[in-house]
């Protein structure tokens, strides 16, 4: 890890052929949208950043690497908090406009940098938000509550196995005698 602090902004000067390494930690509290998703407001929580800003062989400005964090979410099965690891692989190409982004090759995700500088915190936060699960929930079998309605629906009720069992009980004894003859 680098001993120098992470820059506040991504700027075009960082994207050289040799590249610029951006390694360190950012406070999660600086990421309002990500912090709003958390059940527990942890002011000391940090986001790990390991990125490289560089120009590739074709002269395209690229940002690649990984960002990761841990966040407490509310499980939508049992409504209990749980710890969710967020790990995002970053593979972005800088473009100057939305028009340029539309013509980008499909293997690259665009990062529009129209003004010449872009807040690093916003880029990292966007990548972590994209890494969040669509539905927050414990891993399979991780919900601790036995009276969980979702788990109860997964287990079939013994009485409901045969829908015609009720009709069988309603059958008259004289009806069963006629069937045997």
Coordinates of C-alpha atoms in Angstrom, one line a residue:
X1 CA 0.0 0.0 0.0
X2 CA 1.1 3.5 -0.8
X3 CA 1.9 5.8 2.1
X4 CA 0.6 8.9 0.3
X5 CA -3.1 9.8 0.7
X6 CA -5.5 9.2 -2.1
X7 CA -6.2 12.2 -4.3
X8 CA -9.5 14.0 -4.0
X9 CA -10.0 14.1 -7.8
X10 CA -9.1 12.0 -10.8
X11 CA -7.4 14.3 -13.3
X12 CA -6.2 13.7 -16.9
X13 CA -2.5 14.1 -15.8
X14 CA -2.8 10.8 -13.9
X15 CA -3.5 8.8 -17.0
X16 CA 0.1 8.4 -18.4
X17 CA 1.6 5.4 -20.1
X18 CA 3.4 4.5 -16.9
X19 CA 0.2 4.9 -15.0
X20 CA -0.6 6.2 -11.5
X21 CA -1.4 3.8 -8.7
X22 CA -4.2 4.8 -6.3
X23 CA -4.1 2.6 -3.2
X24 CA -5.4 3.3 0.2
X25 CA -8.7 3.7 2.1
X26 CA -11.5 6.2 1.9
X27 CA -14.1 6.9 4.7
X28 CA -17.4 5.3 3.9
X29 CA -19.0 8.3 5.7
X30 CA -18.0 10.4 2.7
X31 CA -20.2 8.3 0.5
X32 CA -23.7 9.5 1.3
X33 CA -25.6 7.2 -1.1
X34 CA -23.8 4.1 0.1
X35 CA -24.1 5.1 3.8
X36 CA -27.8 5.5 3.3
X37 CA -28.1 1.8 2.4
X38 CA -26.5 0.7 5.6
X39 CA -28.6 -0.3 8.7
X40 CA -25.8 0.7 11.0
X41 CA -24.1 4.1 10.6
X42 CA -20.4 3.2 11.2
X43 CA -18.4 6.4 11.0
X44 CA -15.1 4.5 11.2
X45 CA -15.9 2.2 8.3
X46 CA -13.4 2.4 5.4
X47 CA -13.5 1.5 1.8
X48 CA -10.4 -0.2 0.3
X49 CA -9.2 1.2 -3.0
X50 CA -6.6 -0.4 -5.3
X51 CA -6.8 1.3 -8.7
X52 CA -4.5 2.1 -11.6
X53 CA -5.0 5.1 -13.9
X54 CA -3.1 4.6 -17.2
X55 CA -3.1 4.9 -21.0
X56 CA -3.4 1.7 -22.8
X57 CA -1.5 0.8 -26.1
X58 CA -4.2 2.6 -28.2
X59 CA -3.8 5.7 -26.0
X60 CA -7.2 5.3 -24.3
X61 CA -7.4 6.6 -20.7
X62 CA -8.3 3.6 -18.5
X63 CA -9.0 3.1 -14.8
X64 CA -8.8 -0.5 -13.5
X65 CA -8.4 -2.3 -10.3
X66 CA -10.7 -3.2 -7.4
X67 CA -12.6 -1.5 -4.6
X68 CA -14.1 -3.3 -1.6
X69 CA -16.1 -2.5 1.6
X70 CA -18.3 -4.2 4.2
X71 CA -21.7 -2.9 4.9
X72 CA -24.5 -3.9 7.3
X73 CA -27.8 -4.4 5.4
X74 CA -31.2 -5.6 6.5
X75 CA -32.1 -9.1 5.3
X76 CA -35.4 -9.0 3.3
X77 CA -36.2 -12.6 4.5
X78 CA -35.9 -12.3 8.2
X79 CA -35.5 -8.5 8.6
X80 CA -32.4 -8.9 10.7
X81 CA -29.2 -7.0 10.0
X82 CA -26.3 -8.9 8.4
X83 CA -22.8 -8.0 7.1
X84 CA -22.5 -7.9 3.3
X85 CA -19.1 -7.8 1.6
X86 CA -19.0 -5.5 -1.5
X87 CA -16.2 -6.3 -3.9
X88 CA -16.1 -4.5 -7.3
X89 CA -13.7 -5.0 -10.1
X90 CA -13.2 -1.7 -11.9
X91 CA -12.6 -1.5 -15.6
X92 CA -13.5 1.9 -17.0
X93 CA -12.5 4.0 -19.9
X94 CA -12.5 7.8 -19.6
X95 CA -14.6 9.6 -22.3
X96 CA -15.2 13.3 -22.7
X97 CA -19.0 13.2 -23.5
X98 CA -22.1 11.0 -23.5
X99 CA -21.8 10.9 -27.3
X100 CA -18.3 9.4 -27.0
X101 CA -19.6 6.9 -24.4
X102 CA -22.3 5.6 -26.9
X103 CA -19.6 4.8 -29.5
X104 CA -17.4 3.0 -27.0
X105 CA -16.6 -0.7 -27.6
X106 CA -18.8 -3.0 -25.5
X107 CA -15.9 -4.4 -23.5
X108 CA -15.4 -1.1 -21.8
X109 CA -17.6 0.7 -19.3
X110 CA -17.5 4.5 -19.9
X111 CA -16.6 7.1 -17.3
X112 CA -17.6 10.5 -18.5
X113 CA -15.0 13.1 -17.4
X114 CA -16.2 16.3 -19.2
X115 CA -14.6 18.9 -16.9
X116 CA -11.1 17.5 -16.6
X117 CA -11.5 16.3 -13.0
X118 CA -13.8 13.8 -11.3
X119 CA -14.2 13.2 -7.6
X120 CA -12.5 9.9 -6.7
X121 CA -15.1 9.2 -3.9
X122 CA -17.9 9.4 -6.4
X123 CA -16.3 6.9 -8.8
X124 CA -15.6 4.5 -6.0
X125 CA -19.1 4.9 -4.5
X126 CA -20.7 4.3 -7.9
X127 CA -18.8 1.0 -8.3
X128 CA -19.8 -0.2 -4.8
X129 CA -23.4 0.7 -5.4
X130 CA -23.3 -1.4 -8.6
X131 CA -21.9 -4.3 -6.5
X132 CA -24.7 -4.3 -4.0
X133 CA -27.2 -7.2 -4.2
X134 CA -30.5 -6.5 -5.8
X135 CA -32.2 -8.0 -2.8
X136 CA -30.4 -7.9 0.5
X137 CA -30.5 -11.3 2.3
X138 CA -28.4 -13.7 4.3
X139 CA -26.8 -16.5 2.3
X140 CA -29.0 -19.5 1.9
X141 CA -29.8 -21.0 5.4
X142 CA -28.3 -17.9 7.1
X143 CA -31.5 -16.6 8.6
X144 CA -31.6 -17.4 12.3
X145 CA -35.3 -17.1 13.0
X146 CA -37.2 -20.4 12.9
X147 CA -40.6 -18.7 12.5
X148 CA -39.4 -17.0 9.3
X149 CA -42.4 -16.8 6.9
X150 CA -40.2 -17.3 3.9
X151 CA -38.8 -20.6 5.3
X152 CA -42.3 -21.8 6.3
X153 CA -43.4 -21.4 2.7
X154 CA -40.5 -23.5 1.4
X155 CA -41.6 -26.5 3.6
X156 CA -44.8 -28.1 2.2
X157 CA -47.5 -28.7 4.8
X158 CA -48.2 -32.5 5.2
X159 CA -52.0 -31.9 5.2
X160 CA -51.8 -30.0 1.9
X161 CA -49.9 -32.7 -0.1
X162 CA -53.1 -34.3 -1.5
X163 CA -55.8 -31.8 -2.4
X164 CA -58.3 -34.6 -2.7
X165 CA -57.8 -35.9 0.9
X166 CA -60.7 -33.7 2.0
X167 CA -63.0 -35.3 -0.5
X168 CA -61.9 -38.7 0.6
X169 CA -62.9 -38.0 4.2
X170 CA -66.3 -36.6 2.9
X171 CA -67.0 -39.9 1.1
X172 CA -69.9 -41.8 2.6
X173 CA -69.2 -45.4 3.9
X174 CA -72.0 -46.7 1.6
X175 CA -70.1 -45.2 -1.4
X176 CA -67.0 -47.3 -0.6
X177 CA -69.1 -50.5 -0.4
X178 CA -70.5 -50.0 -3.9
X179 CA -67.0 -49.4 -5.3
X180 CA -65.9 -52.9 -4.1
X181 CA -68.6 -54.8 -5.9

